CSV table of C-alpha atoms and ligand atoms in Angstrom, one decimal:
chain,number,residue,atom,x,y,z
A,855,UNK,CA,9.7,17.8,3.6
A,856,UNK,CA,11.7,14.9,5.2
A,857,UNK,CA,15.3,14.6,4.0
A,858,UNK,CA,17.1,11.3,3.5
A,859,UNK,CA,14.2,9.4,2.0
A,860,UNK,CA,13.3,7.9,-1.4
A,861,UNK,CA,10.7,9.9,-3.1
A,862,UNK,CA,8.8,9.0,-6.3
A,863,UNK,CA,9.4,12.2,-8.4
A,864,UNK,CA,8.4,11.4,-12.1
A,865,UNK,CA,7.2,8.6,-14.3
A,866,UNK,CA,9.8,6.8,-16.6
A,867,UNK,CA,8.3,8.0,-19.7
A,868,UNK,CA,8.9,11.6,-18.8
A,869,UNK,CA,12.6,11.2,-18.9
A,870,UNK,CA,13.9,10.2,-22.3
A,871,UNK,CA,17.3,11.4,-24.0
A,872,UNK,CA,17.0,15.0,-23.5
A,873,UNK,CA,17.3,17.3,-20.6
A,874,UNK,CA,14.2,17.6,-18.3
A,875,UNK,CA,14.0,20.4,-15.8
A,876,UNK,CA,11.2,20.1,-13.2
A,877,UNK,CA,10.6,21.5,-9.7
A,878,UNK,CA,10.4,18.8,-6.9
A,879,UNK,CA,10.8,19.0,-3.3
A,880,UNK,CA,11.1,22.8,-3.6
A,881,UNK,CA,14.2,22.4,-5.6
A,882,UNK,CA,14.9,22.9,-9.5
A,883,UNK,CA,16.0,19.5,-10.7
A,884,UNK,CA,17.4,18.3,-14.0
A,885,UNK,CA,17.0,14.8,-15.2
A,886,UNK,CA,18.4,13.0,-18.3
A,887,UNK,CA,19.5,9.4,-19.2
A,888,UNK,CA,23.1,8.5,-19.8
A,889,UNK,CA,24.3,6.3,-22.6
A,890,UNK,CA,23.3,3.1,-20.5
A,891,UNK,CA,19.7,4.5,-20.1
A,892,UNK,CA,20.3,5.2,-16.4
A,893,UNK,CA,18.3,8.1,-15.1
A,894,UNK,CA,20.6,10.9,-13.7
A,895,UNK,CA,19.4,13.7,-11.5
A,896,UNK,CA,21.3,16.7,-10.8
A,897,UNK,CA,20.4,20.1,-9.0
A,898,UNK,CA,19.5,22.3,-11.9
A,899,UNK,CA,22.2,25.0,-11.2
A,900,UNK,CA,25.4,25.4,-12.9
A,901,UNK,CA,28.3,26.0,-10.3
A,902,UNK,CA,29.7,28.7,-12.5
A,903,UNK,CA,27.2,31.4,-12.6
A,904,UNK,CA,23.9,29.8,-11.7
A,905,UNK,CA,22.4,29.3,-15.0
A,906,UNK,CA,19.7,26.4,-15.3
A,907,UNK,CA,21.6,23.5,-17.0
A,908,UNK,CA,18.2,22.3,-18.2
A,909,UNK,CA,18.5,24.9,-21.0
A,910,UNK,CA,21.8,23.4,-22.2
A,911,UNK,CA,22.2,19.9,-23.9
A,912,UNK,CA,23.3,16.4,-23.7
A,913,UNK,CA,26.6,15.7,-25.4
A,914,UNK,CA,27.4,12.1,-26.6
A,915,UNK,CA,24.9,10.7,-24.1
A,916,UNK,CA,27.4,11.1,-21.6
A,917,UNK,CA,27.9,14.7,-20.7
A,918,UNK,CA,25.6,17.8,-20.0
A,919,UNK,CA,26.7,21.1,-21.4
A,920,UNK,CA,25.8,24.4,-19.7
A,921,UNK,CA,24.4,26.7,-22.4
A,922,UNK,CA,26.0,29.8,-20.9
A,923,UNK,CA,29.8,29.2,-21.1
A,924,UNK,CA,30.0,25.6,-22.2
A,925,UNK,CA,31.1,23.9,-19.1
A,926,UNK,CA,30.6,20.1,-19.5
A,927,UNK,CA,29.7,17.7,-16.7
A,928,UNK,CA,29.8,13.9,-16.6
A,929,UNK,CA,27.1,11.6,-15.2
A,930,UNK,CA,28.6,11.9,-11.6
A,931,UNK,CA,28.2,15.7,-11.8
A,932,UNK,CA,31.9,16.4,-12.2
A,933,UNK,CA,33.0,19.2,-14.4
A,934,UNK,CA,35.2,17.7,-17.1
A,935,UNK,CA,36.1,20.9,-19.2
A,936,UNK,CA,35.9,24.6,-18.8
A,937,UNK,CA,36.3,25.8,-22.5
A,938,UNK,CA,37.6,29.4,-21.5
A,939,UNK,CA,40.5,27.8,-19.7
A,940,UNK,CA,41.4,25.5,-22.5
A,941,UNK,CA,40.6,21.7,-23.1
A,942,UNK,CA,43.9,20.7,-21.7
A,943,UNK,CA,43.6,22.7,-18.4
A,944,UNK,CA,42.6,21.0,-15.1
A,945,UNK,CA,39.3,21.6,-13.6
A,946,UNK,CA,39.2,22.9,-10.0
A,947,UNK,CA,37.4,20.4,-7.8
A,948,UNK,CA,34.8,22.9,-6.7
A,949,UNK,CA,33.2,22.9,-10.2
A,950,UNK,CA,30.7,20.1,-9.7
A,951,UNK,CA,27.0,19.7,-9.5
A,952,UNK,CA,25.0,18.2,-6.7
A,953,UNK,CA,23.6,14.7,-7.7
A,954,UNK,CA,20.8,12.7,-6.2
A,955,UNK,CA,20.7,8.9,-6.4
A,956,UNK,CA,17.9,7.5,-8.6
A,957,UNK,CA,16.0,4.3,-8.8
A,958,UNK,CA,13.6,3.2,-11.5
A,959,UNK,CA,11.0,0.5,-11.2
A,960,UNK,CA,7.5,-0.1,-12.3
A,961,UNK,CA,7.4,2.9,-14.6
A,962,UNK,CA,8.2,5.3,-11.6
A,963,UNK,CA,11.6,7.2,-10.9
A,964,UNK,CA,12.7,7.8,-7.4
A,965,UNK,CA,15.2,10.1,-6.1
A,966,UNK,CA,17.2,9.5,-2.8
A,967,UNK,CA,16.6,13.3,-1.6
A,968,UNK,CA,19.4,13.6,0.8
A,969,UNK,CA,22.9,12.4,1.5
A,970,UNK,CA,23.8,9.6,-0.6
A,971,UNK,CA,25.7,8.0,2.2
A,972,UNK,CA,22.5,7.5,4.1
A,973,UNK,CA,20.8,5.6,1.5
A,974,UNK,CA,21.2,2.1,2.7
A,975,UNK,CA,18.3,0.4,1.0
A,976,UNK,CA,16.3,0.6,-2.2
A,977,UNK,CA,12.8,2.0,-2.1
A,978,UNK,CA,9.6,-0.1,-1.3
A,979,UNK,CA,6.9,-0.6,-3.7
A,980,UNK,CA,3.6,-2.4,-3.5
A,981,UNK,CA,3.7,-6.1,-4.4
A,982,UNK,CA,2.3,-8.0,-7.3
A,983,UNK,CA,1.6,-5.1,-9.7
A,984,UNK,CA,3.8,-6.0,-12.4
A,985,UNK,CA,1.2,-8.4,-14.1
A,986,UNK,CA,-1.6,-5.8,-14.2
A,987,UNK,CA,-2.0,-3.0,-17.0
A,988,UNK,CA,-2.1,0.5,-15.9
A,989,UNK,CA,-2.8,4.2,-16.9
A,990,UNK,CA,-1.6,7.2,-15.2
A,991,UNK,CA,-3.0,10.9,-14.9
A,992,UNK,CA,-1.4,13.7,-13.3
A,993,UNK,CA,-3.4,16.0,-11.2
A,994,UNK,CA,-2.1,19.1,-9.7
A,995,UNK,CA,-3.4,20.0,-6.0
A,996,UNK,CA,-2.5,23.6,-4.5
A,997,UNK,CA,-1.8,21.9,-1.1
A,998,UNK,CA,1.1,20.6,1.0
A,999,UNK,CA,1.6,16.9,0.3
A,1000,UNK,CA,1.2,16.0,4.0
A,1001,UNK,CA,-2.5,17.2,3.7
A,1002,UNK,CA,-3.1,15.4,0.3
A,1003,UNK,CA,-1.8,12.2,1.9
A,1004,UNK,CA,-3.9,12.5,4.9
A,1005,UNK,CA,-6.9,13.0,2.9
A,1006,UNK,CA,-6.4,9.5,1.4
A,1007,UNK,CA,-6.0,8.0,5.1
A,1008,UNK,CA,-9.4,9.7,6.2
A,1009,UNK,CA,-12.4,7.3,6.3
A,1010,UNK,CA,-14.8,9.7,8.0
A,1011,UNK,CA,-15.0,12.0,5.0
A,1012,UNK,CA,-16.3,9.6,2.4
A,1013,UNK,CA,-20.0,9.7,2.9
A,1014,UNK,CA,-20.0,13.5,2.9
A,1015,UNK,CA,-17.4,14.5,0.2
A,1016,UNK,CA,-18.2,11.5,-2.1
A,1017,UNK,CA,-22.0,11.4,-1.3
A,1018,UNK,CA,-22.7,10.8,-5.0
A,1019,UNK,CA,-19.9,8.5,-6.0
A,1020,UNK,CA,-17.9,6.1,-3.6
A,1021,UNK,CA,-19.6,7.4,-0.4
A,1022,UNK,CA,-23.2,6.7,-1.6
A,1023,UNK,CA,-25.3,4.8,1.2
A,1024,UNK,CA,-24.6,7.2,4.0
A,1025,UNK,CA,-22.1,4.8,5.9
A,1026,UNK,CA,-21.2,7.6,8.3
A,1027,UNK,CA,-20.4,5.6,11.5
A,1028,UNK,CA,-16.7,4.7,11.6
A,1029,UNK,CA,-15.7,1.4,13.5
A,1030,UNK,CA,-12.1,1.5,14.2
A,1031,UNK,CA,-10.4,1.8,11.8
A,1032,UNK,CA,-7.9,-0.8,12.3
A,1033,UNK,CA,-4.1,0.3,11.4
A,1034,UNK,CA,-1.3,-2.2,11.3
A,1035,UNK,CA,2.3,-1.7,10.4
A,1036,UNK,CA,4.3,-3.9,7.9
A,1037,UNK,CA,7.8,-3.2,8.8
A,1038,UNK,CA,8.9,0.3,9.5
A,1039,UNK,CA,7.6,2.0,6.5
A,1040,UNK,CA,4.2,0.6,5.4
A,1041,UNK,CA,1.0,1.3,7.0
A,1042,UNK,CA,-2.1,-0.8,6.5
A,1043,UNK,CA,-5.6,0.4,7.1
A,1044,UNK,CA,-8.7,-1.5,7.2
A,1045,UNK,CA,-12.1,0.4,7.0
A,1046,UNK,CA,-15.3,-0.8,8.6
A,1047,UNK,CA,-17.7,2.2,7.9
A,1048,UNK,CA,-21.4,1.4,8.3
A,1049,UNK,CA,-24.7,3.0,8.5
A,1050,UNK,CA,-25.4,4.6,12.1
A,1051,UNK,CA,-27.4,2.0,13.9
A,1052,UNK,CA,-27.5,3.8,17.1
A,1053,UNK,CA,-24.4,1.8,18.5
A,1054,UNK,CA,-21.0,3.3,19.4
A,1055,UNK,CA,-18.2,2.8,17.1
A,1056,UNK,CA,-16.0,-0.3,17.8
A,1057,UNK,CA,-12.5,0.4,18.9
A,1058,UNK,CA,-9.7,-0.7,16.8
A,1059,UNK,CA,-8.7,-3.5,19.2
A,1060,UNK,CA,-12.2,-4.9,18.6
A,1061,UNK,CA,-11.5,-5.4,15.0
A,1062,UNK,CA,-9.5,-7.9,12.8
A,1063,UNK,CA,-7.5,-7.5,9.7
A,1064,UNK,CA,-9.4,-8.5,6.6
A,1065,UNK,CA,-8.3,-11.4,4.4
A,1066,UNK,CA,-5.3,-10.7,2.0
A,1067,UNK,CA,-7.4,-10.3,-1.0
A,1068,UNK,CA,-9.8,-8.1,0.6
A,1069,UNK,CA,-10.0,-4.3,0.2
A,1070,UNK,CA,-7.4,-2.2,2.3
A,1071,UNK,CA,-5.5,0.9,2.0
A,1072,UNK,CA,-1.7,0.9,2.2
A,1073,UNK,CA,0.6,3.7,2.4
A,1074,UNK,CA,4.5,3.6,2.0
A,1075,UNK,CA,6.5,6.6,3.4
A,1076,UNK,CA,7.1,9.2,2.3
A,1077,UNK,CA,4.7,9.4,-0.8
A,1078,UNK,CA,3.1,6.3,-2.1
A,1079,UNK,CA,-0.4,5.0,-1.5
A,1080,UNK,CA,-2.5,2.2,-2.6
A,1081,UNK,CA,-6.2,1.3,-2.5
A,1082,UNK,CA,-6.2,-2.5,-2.9
A,1083,UNK,CA,-9.7,-2.9,-4.1
A,1084,UNK,CA,-8.9,-6.5,-4.9
A,1085,UNK,CA,-6.0,-8.4,-6.3
A,1086,UNK,CA,-6.6,-7.4,-10.0
A,1087,UNK,CA,-8.1,-3.8,-9.4
A,1088,UNK,CA,-5.9,-1.3,-7.5
A,1089,UNK,CA,-5.6,2.5,-7.3
A,1090,UNK,CA,-1.9,3.7,-6.8
A,1091,UNK,CA,-1.0,7.3,-6.0
A,1092,UNK,CA,2.4,9.0,-5.7
A,1093,UNK,CA,2.2,12.2,-4.0
A,1094,UNK,CA,4.9,14.3,-5.6
A,1095,UNK,CA,5.8,17.4,-3.6
A,1096,UNK,CA,6.6,20.2,-6.0
A,1097,UNK,CA,6.8,23.0,-3.4
A,1098,UNK,CA,5.4,23.8,0.1
A,1099,UNK,CA,2.0,24.5,-1.6
A,1100,UNK,CA,1.8,22.3,-4.5
A,1101,UNK,CA,1.6,18.5,-5.0
A,1102,UNK,CA,1.2,16.5,-8.1
A,1103,UNK,CA,-0.7,13.3,-7.7
A,1104,UNK,CA,0.4,10.7,-10.1
A,1105,UNK,CA,-2.9,8.6,-10.1
A,1106,UNK,CA,-2.7,5.2,-11.5
A,1107,UNK,CA,-5.5,2.9,-12.1
A,1108,UNK,CA,-4.2,-0.9,-12.4
A,1109,UNK,CA,-6.4,-3.8,-13.8
A,1110,UNK,CA,-5.9,-7.4,-14.8
A,1111,UNK,CA,-9.3,-8.3,-16.0
A,1112,UNK,CA,-9.2,-7.0,-19.6
A,1113,UNK,CA,-5.9,-7.4,-21.3
A,1114,UNK,CA,-6.9,-7.3,-24.8
A,1115,UNK,CA,-5.7,-3.8,-26.0
A,1116,UNK,CA,-9.1,-2.5,-27.2
A,1117,UNK,CA,-11.1,-3.8,-24.2
A,1118,UNK,CA,-8.3,-2.6,-22.0
A,1119,UNK,CA,-8.6,0.8,-23.3
A,1120,UNK,CA,-12.4,0.7,-22.9
A,1121,UNK,CA,-12.0,0.0,-19.3
A,1122,UNK,CA,-9.4,2.7,-18.8
A,1123,UNK,CA,-11.5,5.3,-20.6
A,1124,UNK,CA,-14.3,4.4,-18.2
A,1125,UNK,CA,-12.3,4.4,-14.8
A,1126,UNK,CA,-9.7,7.2,-15.3
A,1127,UNK,CA,-12.2,9.9,-15.6
A,1128,UNK,CA,-14.1,8.4,-12.6
A,1129,UNK,CA,-11.0,8.3,-10.4
A,1130,UNK,CA,-10.2,11.8,-11.3
A,1131,UNK,CA,-13.7,13.0,-10.5
A,1132,UNK,CA,-13.4,11.2,-6.8
A,1133,UNK,CA,-10.0,13.1,-6.6
A,1134,UNK,CA,-11.5,16.6,-7.5
A,1135,UNK,CA,-14.2,15.9,-4.8
A,1136,UNK,CA,-11.4,15.7,-2.4
A,1137,UNK,CA,-9.2,18.5,-3.9
A,1138,UNK,CA,-12.1,21.2,-3.6
A,1139,UNK,CA,-11.8,20.9,0.3
A,1140,UNK,CA,-8.2,19.9,0.9
A,1141,UNK,CA,-6.9,23.0,-0.7
A,1142,UNK,CA,-8.7,25.1,1.8
A,1143,UNK,CA,-7.2,23.4,4.8
A,1144,UNK,CA,-5.1,25.6,7.1
A,1145,UNK,CA,-2.3,25.6,8.2
A,1146,UNK,CA,-1.0,24.2,4.9
A,1147,UNK,CA,1.3,21.7,6.5
A,1148,UNK,CA,0.3,19.1,9.0
A,1149,UNK,CA,2.1,18.3,12.2
A,1150,UNK,CA,1.9,16.0,15.2
A,1151,UNK,CA,1.3,18.8,17.6
A,1152,UNK,CA,-1.2,21.2,16.2
A,1153,UNK,CA,-4.5,22.8,16.9
A,1154,UNK,CA,-6.9,20.3,15.5
A,1155,UNK,CA,-9.4,18.3,17.5
A,1156,UNK,CA,-9.2,14.8,16.5
A,1157,UNK,CA,-11.6,11.8,17.0
A,1158,UNK,CA,-11.3,8.1,16.9
A,1159,UNK,CA,-11.8,7.7,13.2
A,1160,UNK,CA,-8.6,9.9,12.7
A,1161,UNK,CA,-6.3,7.3,14.1
A,1162,UNK,CA,-4.6,6.6,10.5
A,1163,UNK,CA,-3.9,10.3,10.3
A,1164,UNK,CA,-2.5,10.3,13.8
A,1165,UNK,CA,-0.3,7.2,12.8
A,1166,UNK,CA,0.8,9.1,9.8
A,1167,UNK,CA,1.8,12.1,11.8
A,1168,UNK,CA,3.6,10.2,14.4
A,1169,UNK,CA,6.0,8.5,11.9
A,1170,UNK,CA,6.4,11.7,9.8
A,1171,UNK,CA,7.3,13.5,13.0
A,1172,UNK,CA,9.8,10.7,13.7
A,1173,UNK,CA,11.3,10.8,10.3
A,1174,UNK,CA,11.5,14.7,10.4
A,1175,UNK,CA,13.3,14.4,13.8
A,1176,UNK,CA,15.9,11.8,12.6
A,1177,UNK,CA,16.6,13.9,9.5
A,1178,UNK,CA,17.0,17.0,11.7
A,1179,UNK,CA,14.6,19.1,9.3
A,1180,UNK,CA,12.0,20.9,11.1
A,1181,UNK,CA,11.1,23.1,8.0
A,1182,UNK,CA,8.7,20.6,6.5
B,145,LIG,S1,26.8,29.5,-16.0
B,145,LIG,FE1,27.1,27.7,-16.7
B,145,LIG,S2,29.0,27.6,-17.7
B,145,LIG,FE2,28.8,29.7,-17.2
B,146,LIG,FE1,-11.7,11.2,-0.6
């Protein structure tokens, strides 16, 4: 996992006033909201004797209290009182909890997983989604998040894995695909699969970007993906790393066609199970991939259609090298 990145880790509605302990990015983390409603994220580990603070409680919407010996911490993670030393005693400066910066937007919660001083910009998100309605489902995959992401950048698998759903029609020949970059963190992928007509696949440089309102796939590093089906219909996925072998997919279906609640519910009732069914067609094979973690230099034999995966691996490798963390 790449340090010093903004990761989507939860949905807003999962964090209310109470303490929420979850495993993310291979760490036990604690989430809560202070009196202003701001989401606070701490490492879920009391600096006294290692108890999970998530078993404690929030005091006055402003402090977290450890359940074991009652130490209290403010929203910056500083210990404000050690009851056994007396309420008037000073607290030594080594009594603090590691905190991660948070950002909340469009119903998602991000943390800056790394060194606060290195967070210069706010996280990116996909544009013009705020006028659309959405529903989210969580889906647990027993796979490293790099493999789960790569599956969503893989256009050669569609007519095989999704033979009976989105891959009907046998479009096995992959022209390109074409990959372009929007800034440093956002990858756009244009797919041109077709029936095998006996020709050789076109090279990416023989293809052109589609119009702005046509279908494309977008990926924002490190863990956000969008299938832009059309302006009013999108699928957005946050690939949330739990540990090295577990990823939770936060799968969202957005639509802007039916905004009357009862019709909206009808549409979601139709599409959410369908999207999950497609995801499970993928999950069955991705969970078998070895090695568990993908890498730029690894023993795989790739072909032209794998270009988006190569682009993903190159950028991931660069970010890993920059963050000096090779244990990803
Ligand atoms: S372990 Fe938390 S107060 Fe002692
Ligand atoms: Fe798939």
